[in-house]
Amino acid sequence: MALLYSLLLLGQSGPALTTDMLVVLGVIAVALVFFVTEVVPIDVTAIGIMVAMIVLEPWTQISPADGLAGFSSPATITVLAMFIMSEGVRRTGLLRILGDRIVEWGRGSFFRQYATVMGLAGGSAGVINNTPVVAMMIPMVMNIAQRTRTSPSKLLMPLSFMAMMGGMLTLIGTSTSILASDVSARLIGQPFSMFEFTHLGALVTAAGGAYLLFVGYRLIPERVKPTDDLTDDFQMGEFLSEVVVREDSPLVGQTVGRVFEKLHLDVDIVQIIRDRQPFPAPVINKEFRAGDVLMLRTNRPTLVDLMASQKLDSLAQVKITDEDFGAGESSEVLVELVLLSDNPLVGETLRSVRFAQRYDALVLAIRRSGATIQERIDEMVLEGGDTLLVQASPSAMARFTQNRTFIVVQDRAPDVRREKIGIALAVFAGVIVVAALDLLPIVVAALVGVPAMLATGCIRPTELYGAVDWSVIFLLAGVIPLGMALERTGGAAYLAHLFAGLGENWPPFLLLLLFYLFTALITEVISNNASVVLMIPVAVDAAVLTGANPFAFVMAVTFAASTAMLTPVGYQTNLMVYGPGGYHFTDFFRVGGPLQVLLAIVTCGGIYMIWGL
């Protein structure tokens, strides 16, 4: 906001501000506030932008047909189809098989495993959208960390960064590139071909990979210690206890729900063990009996009060481990769940959504920003990136695994279709080849790929809607009219004059670098898709004003918006590894800051060599 205001004050030359420009720039200013603060989800903000553009048509020059065009945009439809095809590949379990082979191949050499994992992440993200690649690889990486006795913190951030860079190997690696291609076609008549920037993407991925291998790895702190036991990982030792119900206990004959409704204590019953048979949570309707052994999640002072008031005896002090949750026929397991930013639980509390009853699972602890919280977790407002330690039944595990808005960190071998691996890869390869040879437009090729995945059984009809990240679809559809309004009202030309004025007498390369760095910075606080919609029109006009190559500036903005390395909220993949890695917010700047500077130089240098200025 302050930067936008400063730019407006600098407008001493070039086109004069008009009412139309002020209205559009005002909408942008309000949108930026909503994007940064996330008072409402960013996709809701994007729809609000679209509505504002239509309602303010006399000033924005966006008709209802223009405003709704984002939903029929080739970029939006292509991204939607790619989500579905990526899900078809994910359902085959291909990356899990590759992960197992990496572990075996690199046995005895962590460095070899580390390098291979990064290569797999970067290479896969070039042909499968980078977000599902990271979702598929997190369980694999956690397995490697456990088997090599390495902190997962050392592996997860490089996984995210490599997937981001690898996503720039082809047009379909990230939704940002697809959107940027659409904007480029509209402004300068030059969309991206399938392998338009593969040589630049390979240069960026190689440079970033070398940094992560030899420098970045040393900068990443071990926030999560290597352990085989999640109760140790989440420091549950002081919060899990076992007690036995005495014959004279007032609990006898009462239901769990009625008792704890009266007590108002921060305590959960994790298990009731009766005659050596465990009854796992939720146990809200179970009646207490004398001799019941209760596994409780609570702190020590509450436990002491509960034992005294309800006449409970403590069992011999025994360390509770993961194995205590998998005993008996219930097959209850402990797992880590990561909430993605579009998960419906975000903004709610465990109590308000009745998590235990809704999912047949119990949350024991929450990890956020490197801190582990075990107390009063029912009252915490959940955020995207939170990692939940959950005791889950087999049915709950199946639901979590199938829900795209959860990431199950531990690989519990959900239903996969290994027999479909060849078919899924053939469909994907067919789409890429057809689009690369210009036999069909990329949007048509992708749409053909969806029924092909369905017809061959790689994905089922009931899985289609869950495969799509609808927040991205609505975000794309909502911000596209904003870019159109910025261009039509002359706002893009006005801002371009301001940038050109800031870089007056600069060589074109330095102006290109300025656009890269500015785009990289605003992408950390707003969506990367919103960044390209706002910045490409300005960059194109600035290039025309200075006599530079507009396509080179489009490339700089596209790459900068697709590699947000400085914060965990700058890119979806960073948020996905934030909780499981136990990272602090500043860890991303510590590792990603030098990498961002390196990529700025490599990317702009590569653009200069390949396309010229």
Coordinates of C-alpha atoms in Angstrom, one line a residue:
M1 CA 0.0 0.0 0.0
A2 CA 2.7 2.5 1.0
L3 CA 4.6 1.6 -2.2
L4 CA 1.6 2.1 -4.4
Y5 CA 1.0 5.5 -2.7
S6 CA 4.6 6.5 -3.3
L7 CA 4.4 5.5 -6.9
L8 CA 1.4 7.7 -7.4
L9 CA 3.2 10.6 -5.9
L10 CA 6.1 10.1 -8.3
G11 CA 3.8 10.6 -11.3
Q12 CA 5.3 13.8 -12.7
S13 CA 5.3 12.8 -16.4
G14 CA 3.5 10.5 -18.7
P15 CA -0.3 10.2 -18.9
A16 CA -2.4 12.2 -16.4
L17 CA -4.4 10.4 -13.9
T18 CA -8.1 10.0 -14.9
T19 CA -11.1 9.2 -12.9
D20 CA -11.2 5.8 -14.6
M21 CA -7.6 5.1 -13.5
L22 CA -8.3 6.2 -10.0
V23 CA -11.3 3.9 -9.6
V24 CA -9.3 0.9 -10.9
L25 CA -6.3 1.7 -8.8
G26 CA -8.5 2.2 -5.8
V27 CA -10.0 -1.3 -6.3
I28 CA -6.5 -2.7 -6.6
A29 CA -5.5 -0.9 -3.3
V30 CA -8.5 -2.4 -1.5
A31 CA -7.8 -5.8 -3.0
L32 CA -4.2 -5.7 -1.9
V33 CA -5.4 -5.0 1.7
F34 CA -7.7 -8.0 1.6
F35 CA -5.0 -10.2 -0.1
V36 CA -2.5 -9.3 2.6
T37 CA -4.7 -9.5 5.7
E38 CA -6.8 -12.5 4.4
V39 CA -9.8 -11.2 6.3
V40 CA -11.7 -13.4 3.9
P41 CA -10.2 -16.2 1.7
I42 CA -8.3 -14.9 -1.3
D43 CA -10.7 -16.6 -3.8
V44 CA -13.6 -14.8 -2.1
T45 CA -11.6 -11.5 -2.5
A46 CA -11.1 -12.4 -6.2
I47 CA -14.8 -12.8 -6.7
G48 CA -15.4 -9.5 -5.0
I49 CA -13.0 -7.9 -7.4
M50 CA -14.9 -9.3 -10.3
V51 CA -18.2 -8.0 -9.0
A52 CA -16.7 -4.6 -8.3
M53 CA -15.3 -4.4 -11.9
I54 CA -18.8 -5.2 -13.3
V55 CA -20.7 -2.9 -11.0
L56 CA -18.3 0.0 -11.7
E57 CA -18.5 -0.6 -15.5
P58 CA -18.7 3.1 -16.4
W59 CA -15.2 3.6 -14.9
T60 CA -13.6 0.2 -15.3
Q61 CA -14.9 -0.4 -18.8
I62 CA -15.7 -4.1 -17.8
S63 CA -19.1 -5.3 -19.0
P64 CA -20.8 -8.2 -17.4
A65 CA -19.7 -10.4 -20.3
D66 CA -16.1 -9.2 -19.7
G67 CA -16.3 -9.8 -16.0
L68 CA -17.5 -13.3 -16.3
A69 CA -15.1 -14.1 -19.1
G70 CA -12.6 -15.4 -16.5
F71 CA -14.6 -18.5 -16.0
S72 CA -14.4 -19.4 -19.7
S73 CA -10.8 -18.2 -20.1
P74 CA -8.5 -20.9 -21.7
A75 CA -6.2 -20.4 -18.7
T76 CA -8.9 -21.2 -16.1
I77 CA -10.2 -24.3 -18.1
T78 CA -6.7 -25.6 -18.7
V79 CA -5.8 -25.3 -15.0
L80 CA -9.0 -27.1 -14.0
A81 CA -8.3 -30.0 -16.5
M82 CA -4.7 -30.3 -15.3
F83 CA -5.8 -30.6 -11.7
I84 CA -7.9 -33.6 -12.7
M85 CA -5.2 -35.3 -14.8
S86 CA -2.7 -34.8 -12.0
E87 CA -5.1 -36.5 -9.6
G88 CA -5.3 -39.4 -12.0
V89 CA -1.5 -39.8 -11.8
R90 CA -1.6 -39.4 -8.0
R91 CA -4.1 -42.2 -7.6
T92 CA -1.8 -44.7 -9.3
G93 CA 0.7 -44.3 -6.4
L94 CA 3.6 -43.7 -8.9
L95 CA 5.6 -41.4 -6.8
R96 CA 5.4 -43.7 -3.8
I97 CA 6.9 -46.5 -5.9
L98 CA 9.7 -44.1 -7.0
G99 CA 10.3 -43.1 -3.4
D100 CA 10.7 -46.7 -2.3
R101 CA 13.2 -47.2 -5.1
I102 CA 15.1 -44.0 -4.2
V103 CA 15.4 -45.2 -0.6
E104 CA 16.8 -48.6 -1.7
W105 CA 19.1 -47.1 -4.4
G106 CA 20.6 -44.5 -2.0
R107 CA 20.9 -46.8 1.0
G108 CA 23.9 -45.8 3.0
S109 CA 24.3 -42.4 1.3
F110 CA 21.9 -39.7 2.5
F111 CA 23.5 -37.2 0.1
R112 CA 22.6 -39.4 -2.8
Q113 CA 19.0 -39.8 -1.6
Y114 CA 18.7 -36.0 -1.0
A115 CA 19.9 -35.2 -4.5
T116 CA 17.6 -37.8 -6.1
V117 CA 14.6 -36.6 -4.2
M118 CA 15.2 -33.0 -5.3
G119 CA 15.7 -34.2 -8.9
L120 CA 12.5 -36.1 -8.7
A121 CA 10.6 -33.1 -7.3
G122 CA 11.9 -30.7 -9.9
G123 CA 11.5 -33.1 -12.8
S124 CA 8.0 -34.2 -11.8
A125 CA 6.7 -30.7 -11.3
G126 CA 7.5 -29.9 -14.9
V127 CA 4.8 -32.2 -16.2
I128 CA 2.5 -32.5 -13.2
N129 CA 1.3 -29.4 -11.5
N130 CA 3.8 -28.6 -8.7
T131 CA 1.2 -28.5 -5.9
P132 CA 0.1 -32.1 -6.2
V133 CA 3.7 -33.2 -6.6
V134 CA 4.6 -31.8 -3.2
A135 CA 1.4 -33.3 -1.7
M136 CA 2.4 -36.7 -3.1
M137 CA 6.0 -36.5 -2.1
I138 CA 5.6 -35.3 1.6
P139 CA 4.9 -38.8 2.9
M140 CA 7.7 -40.2 0.8
V141 CA 10.2 -37.6 2.2
M142 CA 9.0 -38.3 5.7
N143 CA 9.7 -42.0 5.2
I144 CA 13.2 -41.3 3.9
A145 CA 13.9 -39.0 6.9
Q146 CA 12.7 -41.7 9.3
R147 CA 14.7 -44.5 7.6
T148 CA 17.9 -42.4 7.4
R149 CA 17.5 -40.9 10.9
T150 CA 17.5 -37.4 9.4
S151 CA 15.4 -34.4 10.5
P152 CA 12.5 -33.9 8.0
S153 CA 13.2 -30.2 8.3
K154 CA 16.3 -30.8 6.2
L155 CA 14.3 -32.3 3.4
L156 CA 10.9 -30.6 3.2
M157 CA 11.9 -27.0 2.4
P158 CA 14.2 -28.1 -0.5
L159 CA 11.2 -30.3 -1.7
S160 CA 9.0 -27.2 -1.9
F161 CA 11.7 -25.0 -3.5
M162 CA 12.6 -27.6 -6.1
A163 CA 9.0 -28.2 -7.0
M164 CA 8.5 -24.4 -7.5
M165 CA 11.6 -24.2 -9.8
G166 CA 10.7 -27.4 -11.6
G167 CA 7.3 -26.1 -12.3
M168 CA 8.9 -23.6 -14.7
L169 CA 10.2 -26.4 -17.0
T170 CA 7.0 -26.5 -19.0
L171 CA 3.8 -24.5 -19.5
I172 CA 1.7 -26.9 -17.4
G173 CA 4.0 -27.0 -14.4
T174 CA 2.1 -24.3 -12.6
S175 CA -1.2 -22.4 -13.0
T176 CA 0.8 -19.1 -13.0
S177 CA 2.5 -19.9 -16.3
I178 CA -0.8 -20.9 -17.9
L179 CA -2.4 -17.6 -16.8
A180 CA 0.6 -15.6 -17.8
S181 CA 0.5 -17.2 -21.3
D182 CA -3.2 -16.1 -21.6
V183 CA -2.3 -12.5 -20.5
S184 CA 0.7 -12.4 -22.9
A185 CA -1.5 -13.6 -25.8
R186 CA -4.0 -10.8 -25.1
L187 CA -1.5 -8.0 -24.7
I188 CA 1.3 -8.8 -27.3
G189 CA -0.2 -11.6 -29.3
Q190 CA 2.5 -14.1 -28.1
P191 CA 1.2 -17.0 -25.9
F192 CA 3.6 -19.6 -24.5
S193 CA 4.2 -22.9 -26.3
M194 CA 4.5 -26.0 -24.2
F195 CA 8.3 -25.8 -24.0
E196 CA 8.6 -22.0 -24.6
F197 CA 10.8 -21.5 -21.5
T198 CA 12.1 -25.0 -20.8
H199 CA 15.8 -23.9 -21.4
L200 CA 15.4 -21.0 -19.0
G201 CA 13.5 -23.3 -16.5
A202 CA 16.3 -25.9 -16.7
L203 CA 18.9 -23.2 -16.0
V204 CA 17.0 -21.9 -13.0
T205 CA 16.3 -25.4 -11.7
A206 CA 20.0 -26.4 -12.0
A207 CA 21.3 -23.2 -10.3
G208 CA 18.7 -23.4 -7.5
G209 CA 19.3 -27.2 -7.1
A210 CA 23.1 -26.6 -6.8
Y211 CA 22.5 -23.9 -4.1
L212 CA 20.2 -26.2 -2.1
L213 CA 22.7 -29.1 -2.3
F214 CA 25.8 -27.3 -1.3
V215 CA 24.6 -24.2 0.6
G216 CA 20.9 -24.2 1.5
Y217 CA 21.1 -27.6 3.2
R218 CA 23.6 -26.2 5.7
L219 CA 21.3 -23.2 6.5
I220 CA 18.2 -25.2 7.3
P221 CA 17.8 -25.8 11.0
E222 CA 16.8 -29.1 12.4
R223 CA 13.4 -28.0 13.8
V224 CA 12.0 -31.5 14.0
K225 CA 14.4 -34.1 15.5
P226 CA 14.5 -37.5 13.8
T227 CA 12.3 -39.9 15.6
D228 CA 10.2 -43.0 15.0
D229 CA 7.5 -42.0 17.4
L230 CA 5.0 -39.2 16.9
T231 CA 4.3 -39.0 20.6
D232 CA 7.9 -38.0 21.1
D233 CA 7.8 -35.7 18.0
F234 CA 4.9 -33.8 19.4
Q235 CA 6.3 -33.8 23.0
M236 CA 3.2 -35.7 24.3
G237 CA 5.1 -37.4 27.2
E238 CA 3.7 -35.0 29.9
F239 CA 0.2 -34.9 28.4
L240 CA -0.7 -38.5 28.0
S241 CA -1.5 -40.6 31.1
E242 CA -3.3 -43.7 32.1
V243 CA -5.7 -44.0 35.1
V244 CA -8.1 -46.6 36.4
V245 CA -11.7 -46.0 37.5
R246 CA -12.2 -47.1 41.1
E247 CA -15.3 -48.9 42.3
D248 CA -16.4 -45.9 44.4
S249 CA -15.8 -43.4 41.5
P250 CA -18.7 -41.1 40.8
L251 CA -18.0 -41.8 37.1
V252 CA -19.4 -45.3 37.3
G253 CA -22.6 -45.7 35.3
Q254 CA -22.4 -42.2 33.7
T255 CA -21.7 -41.5 30.0
V256 CA -18.5 -39.8 29.0
G257 CA -20.3 -37.0 27.3
R258 CA -22.5 -36.1 30.3
V259 CA -19.5 -36.2 32.7
F260 CA -17.2 -33.9 30.7
E261 CA -20.0 -31.5 29.9
K262 CA -20.3 -30.8 33.6
L263 CA -16.6 -30.8 34.4
H264 CA -15.5 -28.2 31.8
L265 CA -11.9 -29.4 31.9
D266 CA -9.3 -29.4 29.2
V267 CA -9.1 -33.2 29.0
D268 CA -9.8 -35.8 26.3
I269 CA -10.3 -39.5 26.7
V270 CA -8.1 -41.0 24.1
Q271 CA -9.0 -44.6 24.9
I272 CA -11.0 -46.7 27.3
I273 CA -9.5 -50.1 27.9
R274 CA -11.9 -52.6 29.3
D275 CA -11.0 -56.3 29.8
R276 CA -7.9 -55.6 27.7
Q277 CA -10.1 -54.5 24.8
P278 CA -9.5 -50.8 23.7
F279 CA -12.4 -48.6 22.8
P280 CA -10.8 -45.7 20.9
A281 CA -12.1 -42.1 20.7
P282 CA -14.7 -40.8 20.2
V283 CA -16.2 -42.4 23.2
I284 CA -18.8 -39.8 24.1
N285 CA -21.7 -42.3 24.5
K286 CA -19.7 -45.0 26.4
E287 CA -20.6 -45.6 30.1
F288 CA -17.8 -45.7 32.7
R289 CA -17.4 -49.0 34.6
A290 CA -15.3 -49.9 37.6
G291 CA -11.9 -51.1 36.4
D292 CA -11.9 -49.2 33.2
V293 CA -8.4 -48.0 32.2
L294 CA -8.5 -44.5 30.7
M295 CA -5.8 -43.0 28.5
L296 CA -6.1 -39.2 29.0
R297 CA -4.8 -36.2 27.2
T298 CA -4.3 -33.4 29.7
N299 CA -1.7 -31.5 31.7
R300 CA -0.5 -32.6 35.1
P301 CA -2.4 -30.1 37.3
T302 CA -5.7 -31.0 35.6
L303 CA -4.9 -34.7 35.9
V304 CA -4.3 -34.3 39.7
D305 CA -7.6 -32.5 40.2
L306 CA -9.5 -35.0 38.1
M307 CA -8.0 -38.0 40.0
A308 CA -8.9 -36.5 43.4
S309 CA -12.5 -35.4 42.4
Q310 CA -13.5 -38.4 40.4
K311 CA -11.6 -41.1 42.5
L312 CA -9.2 -42.4 39.9
D313 CA -6.0 -44.2 40.5
S314 CA -2.8 -43.7 38.5
L315 CA -1.3 -46.7 36.8
A316 CA 2.4 -47.4 37.1
Q317 CA 4.3 -44.7 35.2
V318 CA 4.7 -46.1 31.7
K319 CA 5.8 -44.2 28.6
I320 CA 3.0 -44.1 26.1
T321 CA 4.2 -44.6 22.5
D322 CA 2.6 -44.9 19.0
E323 CA 2.1 -48.7 19.6
D324 CA -0.3 -48.0 22.4
F325 CA -2.7 -46.5 19.8
G326 CA -2.6 -49.4 17.4
A327 CA -3.4 -52.2 19.8
G328 CA -6.4 -54.4 19.5
E329 CA -8.9 -54.8 16.7
S330 CA -9.5 -51.1 16.3
S331 CA -6.3 -50.5 14.3
E332 CA -6.3 -46.9 15.5
V333 CA -3.2 -45.1 14.3
L334 CA -1.5 -41.8 15.0
V335 CA -1.0 -39.6 11.9
E336 CA 0.0 -36.0 11.1
L337 CA -2.5 -34.1 9.0
V338 CA -1.6 -30.8 7.3
L339 CA -4.5 -28.4 6.7
L340 CA -4.3 -26.7 3.3
S341 CA -5.4 -23.1 3.1
D342 CA -8.7 -24.0 1.3
N343 CA -9.6 -26.6 3.9
P344 CA -13.1 -25.9 5.3
L345 CA -11.8 -26.2 8.9
V346 CA -9.6 -23.1 8.4
G347 CA -11.1 -20.3 10.5
E348 CA -13.0 -22.7 12.7
T349 CA -12.2 -24.4 16.0
L350 CA -12.2 -28.2 16.7
R351 CA -15.1 -27.6 19.0
S352 CA -17.2 -25.6 16.5
V353 CA -16.9 -28.2 13.8
R354 CA -17.3 -31.1 16.2
F355 CA -14.2 -32.6 14.8
A356 CA -14.2 -35.9 16.8
Q357 CA -17.8 -36.7 15.8
R358 CA -17.5 -35.4 12.2
Y359 CA -14.3 -37.3 11.3
D360 CA -14.3 -40.2 13.8
A361 CA -10.9 -39.0 15.0
L362 CA -9.3 -37.1 17.9
V363 CA -6.8 -34.3 17.7
L364 CA -4.1 -34.6 20.4
A365 CA -1.8 -31.7 19.5
I366 CA -1.3 -28.9 17.0
R367 CA 2.0 -27.7 15.5
R368 CA 2.1 -24.1 14.3
S369 CA 5.1 -21.9 13.4
G370 CA 7.5 -24.4 14.9
A371 CA 5.6 -24.5 18.3
T372 CA 3.7 -27.5 19.5
I373 CA 0.4 -26.8 21.4
Q374 CA -1.1 -29.5 23.6
E375 CA -3.4 -27.5 25.8
R376 CA -6.8 -26.0 25.1
I377 CA -6.5 -27.1 21.4
D378 CA -10.3 -27.2 21.1
E379 CA -10.4 -23.4 21.4
M380 CA -7.7 -22.7 18.8
V381 CA -8.9 -21.1 15.5
L382 CA -7.3 -23.3 12.9
E383 CA -5.1 -21.8 10.2
G384 CA -3.8 -23.1 6.8
G385 CA -0.5 -24.9 7.3
D386 CA -1.4 -26.2 10.8
T387 CA -0.3 -29.7 11.4
L388 CA -2.6 -31.8 13.6
L389 CA -1.5 -34.9 15.5
V390 CA -4.6 -37.1 15.1
Q391 CA -5.7 -40.5 16.4
A392 CA -7.7 -41.9 13.5
S393 CA -9.8 -44.9 12.8
P394 CA -9.4 -46.8 9.5
S395 CA -12.5 -45.2 8.1
A396 CA -11.2 -41.7 9.1
M397 CA -7.9 -42.4 7.5
A398 CA -9.7 -43.3 4.2
R399 CA -11.6 -40.0 4.3
F400 CA -8.5 -37.9 5.1
T401 CA -6.5 -39.6 2.3
Q402 CA -9.2 -39.0 -0.3
N403 CA -9.7 -35.3 0.7
R404 CA -7.4 -33.1 -1.3
T405 CA -7.5 -30.3 1.4
F406 CA -5.7 -32.6 3.9
I407 CA -2.2 -34.0 3.5
V408 CA -1.6 -37.2 5.4
V409 CA 2.1 -36.9 6.3
Q410 CA 2.5 -40.6 7.2
D411 CA 2.2 -42.9 4.2
R412 CA -0.5 -45.4 5.3
A413 CA -0.8 -47.1 1.9
P414 CA -4.3 -45.8 0.8
D415 CA -6.1 -47.4 -2.1
V416 CA -3.9 -47.0 -5.2
R417 CA -4.3 -48.2 -8.8
R418 CA -0.8 -49.4 -9.7
E419 CA -2.1 -51.2 -12.7
K420 CA -3.1 -47.9 -14.2
I421 CA 0.4 -46.3 -14.0
G422 CA 1.2 -46.9 -17.7
I423 CA -2.2 -45.7 -18.9
A424 CA -2.1 -42.5 -16.8
L425 CA 1.4 -41.7 -18.0
A426 CA 0.3 -42.4 -21.6
V427 CA -2.6 -40.0 -21.3
F428 CA -0.5 -37.3 -19.8
A429 CA 2.2 -37.8 -22.4
G430 CA -0.4 -37.7 -25.2
V431 CA -1.7 -34.3 -24.0
I432 CA 1.8 -32.9 -23.8
V433 CA 2.8 -34.1 -27.3
V434 CA -0.4 -32.9 -28.9
A435 CA -0.1 -29.5 -27.4
A436 CA 3.7 -29.3 -28.1
L437 CA 3.2 -30.1 -31.8
D438 CA 0.3 -27.5 -32.0
L439 CA -2.0 -30.3 -33.2
L440 CA -4.6 -28.9 -30.7
P441 CA -4.5 -25.8 -28.4
I442 CA -3.4 -26.7 -24.9
V443 CA -6.9 -26.1 -23.5
V444 CA -8.4 -28.5 -25.9
A445 CA -5.7 -31.2 -25.4
A446 CA -6.2 -30.9 -21.6
L447 CA -9.9 -31.2 -21.9
V448 CA -9.5 -34.4 -24.1
G449 CA -7.2 -35.8 -21.4
V450 CA -9.9 -35.6 -18.7
P451 CA -12.4 -38.0 -20.3
A452 CA -9.5 -40.2 -21.3
M453 CA -8.5 -40.5 -17.6
L454 CA -12.1 -41.3 -16.7
A455 CA -12.6 -43.8 -19.5
T456 CA -9.5 -45.7 -18.5
G457 CA -10.4 -45.8 -14.8
C458 CA -7.4 -43.7 -13.7
I459 CA -9.8 -41.4 -11.9
R460 CA -13.4 -42.1 -11.0
P461 CA -16.4 -39.8 -11.5
T462 CA -16.9 -39.4 -7.8
E463 CA -13.3 -38.1 -7.5
L464 CA -13.5 -35.4 -10.1
Y465 CA -14.7 -32.4 -8.0
G466 CA -12.4 -33.3 -5.1
A467 CA -9.4 -33.3 -7.4
V468 CA -9.8 -29.6 -8.3
D469 CA -8.4 -26.8 -6.1
W470 CA -11.5 -24.6 -6.5
S471 CA -9.9 -21.7 -4.7
V472 CA -7.4 -21.4 -7.5
I473 CA -10.1 -21.6 -10.2
F474 CA -12.2 -18.9 -8.6
L475 CA -9.0 -16.8 -8.0
L476 CA -8.1 -17.0 -11.7
A477 CA -11.6 -16.2 -12.8
G478 CA -11.9 -13.3 -10.4
V479 CA -8.6 -11.5 -11.1
I480 CA -8.6 -11.8 -14.9
P481 CA -11.1 -8.9 -15.3
L482 CA -8.8 -6.7 -13.0
G483 CA -6.0 -7.0 -15.5
M484 CA -8.3 -6.2 -18.3
A485 CA -9.5 -3.0 -16.5
L486 CA -6.0 -2.0 -15.7
E487 CA -5.1 -2.1 -19.4
R488 CA -8.2 -0.6 -20.8
T489 CA -8.3 2.4 -18.5
G490 CA -4.7 3.3 -19.1
G491 CA -3.7 2.4 -15.5
A492 CA -1.1 0.0 -16.7
A493 CA 0.5 2.7 -18.9
Y494 CA 0.4 5.1 -16.0
L495 CA 2.2 2.7 -13.7
A496 CA 4.6 1.8 -16.5
H497 CA 5.7 5.5 -16.8
L498 CA 6.3 5.5 -13.1
F499 CA 8.5 2.4 -13.3
A500 CA 10.3 3.8 -16.3
G501 CA 10.8 7.0 -14.4
L502 CA 12.3 5.1 -11.4
G503 CA 14.7 3.4 -13.8
E504 CA 15.4 6.5 -15.9
N505 CA 18.8 6.2 -17.7
W506 CA 19.1 2.6 -16.4
P507 CA 20.2 -0.1 -18.9
P508 CA 17.3 -2.4 -19.9
F509 CA 18.8 -5.3 -17.9
L510 CA 18.5 -3.3 -14.7
L511 CA 14.9 -2.3 -15.4
L512 CA 14.2 -6.0 -16.1
L513 CA 15.8 -6.9 -12.8
L514 CA 13.7 -4.2 -11.1
F515 CA 10.5 -5.8 -12.4
Y516 CA 11.7 -9.3 -11.3
L517 CA 12.5 -8.2 -7.8
F518 CA 9.3 -6.1 -7.4
T519 CA 7.1 -9.0 -8.6
A520 CA 8.9 -11.4 -6.3
L521 CA 8.3 -9.2 -3.3
I522 CA 4.6 -8.5 -3.9
T523 CA 4.1 -12.2 -4.6
E524 CA 5.0 -12.9 -1.0
V525 CA 2.0 -11.0 0.2
I526 CA -0.6 -11.6 -2.6
S527 CA -1.4 -14.5 -4.7
N528 CA 1.1 -15.4 -7.5
N529 CA -1.7 -15.5 -10.0
A530 CA -2.8 -12.0 -8.9
S531 CA 0.8 -10.8 -9.3
V532 CA 1.1 -11.8 -13.0
V533 CA -2.3 -10.2 -13.8
L534 CA -1.3 -6.9 -12.2
M535 CA 2.4 -6.8 -13.2
I536 CA 2.5 -8.2 -16.8
P537 CA 0.4 -5.2 -18.3
V538 CA 2.7 -2.8 -16.5
A539 CA 5.8 -4.6 -17.5
V540 CA 4.8 -4.7 -21.2
D541 CA 4.0 -1.0 -21.3
A542 CA 7.3 -0.2 -19.5
A543 CA 9.2 -2.3 -22.1
V544 CA 7.5 -0.4 -25.0
L545 CA 8.3 2.9 -23.4
T546 CA 12.0 2.1 -23.1
G547 CA 12.3 0.3 -26.4
A548 CA 12.9 -3.0 -24.8
N549 CA 11.6 -6.5 -25.7
P550 CA 8.1 -6.8 -24.1
F551 CA 8.3 -10.6 -24.2
A552 CA 11.4 -10.6 -22.1
F553 CA 9.6 -8.6 -19.4
V554 CA 6.7 -11.0 -19.5
M555 CA 9.1 -13.8 -18.8
A556 CA 10.7 -12.0 -15.9
V557 CA 7.3 -11.4 -14.2
T558 CA 6.2 -14.9 -14.8
F559 CA 9.3 -16.5 -13.3
A560 CA 9.4 -14.1 -10.4
A561 CA 5.7 -14.8 -9.5
S562 CA 6.3 -18.6 -9.7
T563 CA 9.3 -18.7 -7.3
A564 CA 8.2 -17.1 -4.0
M565 CA 10.9 -18.3 -1.6
L566 CA 10.9 -15.7 1.2
T567 CA 7.9 -16.7 3.4
P568 CA 5.8 -19.8 4.1
V569 CA 2.7 -18.0 2.8
G570 CA 4.2 -16.8 -0.5
Y571 CA 3.4 -20.1 -2.3
Q572 CA 1.1 -23.0 -1.6
T573 CA 3.9 -25.6 -1.5
N574 CA 5.7 -23.6 1.2
L575 CA 2.6 -23.7 3.3
M576 CA 2.3 -27.4 2.8
V577 CA 5.7 -28.2 4.3
Y578 CA 5.6 -25.4 7.0
G579 CA 3.9 -27.6 9.7
P580 CA 5.5 -31.0 9.0
G581 CA 9.0 -29.4 8.9
G582 CA 8.3 -27.5 12.2
Y583 CA 9.7 -24.4 10.6
H584 CA 9.7 -20.9 12.0
F585 CA 8.4 -18.1 9.7
T586 CA 12.0 -16.6 9.4
D587 CA 13.5 -19.9 8.3
F588 CA 12.2 -19.4 4.8
F589 CA 13.9 -16.0 4.5
R590 CA 17.1 -17.4 5.9
V591 CA 17.3 -20.1 3.2
G592 CA 15.2 -18.5 0.5
G593 CA 16.7 -15.0 0.6
P594 CA 20.0 -15.9 -0.9
L595 CA 18.3 -18.2 -3.3
Q596 CA 15.9 -15.5 -4.4
V597 CA 18.8 -13.2 -5.2
L598 CA 20.6 -16.0 -7.1
L599 CA 17.5 -16.7 -9.1
A600 CA 17.0 -13.0 -9.9
I601 CA 20.4 -12.8 -11.5
V602 CA 20.2 -16.2 -13.2
T603 CA 16.7 -15.6 -14.6
C604 CA 17.3 -12.1 -15.9
G605 CA 20.7 -13.2 -17.3
G606 CA 19.1 -16.2 -19.0
I607 CA 16.3 -14.0 -20.5
Y608 CA 18.9 -11.6 -21.9
M609 CA 20.9 -14.5 -23.5
I610 CA 17.8 -16.3 -24.9
W611 CA 15.4 -13.6 -26.0
G612 CA 17.5 -10.4 -25.8
L613 CA 16.4 -7.0 -24.6

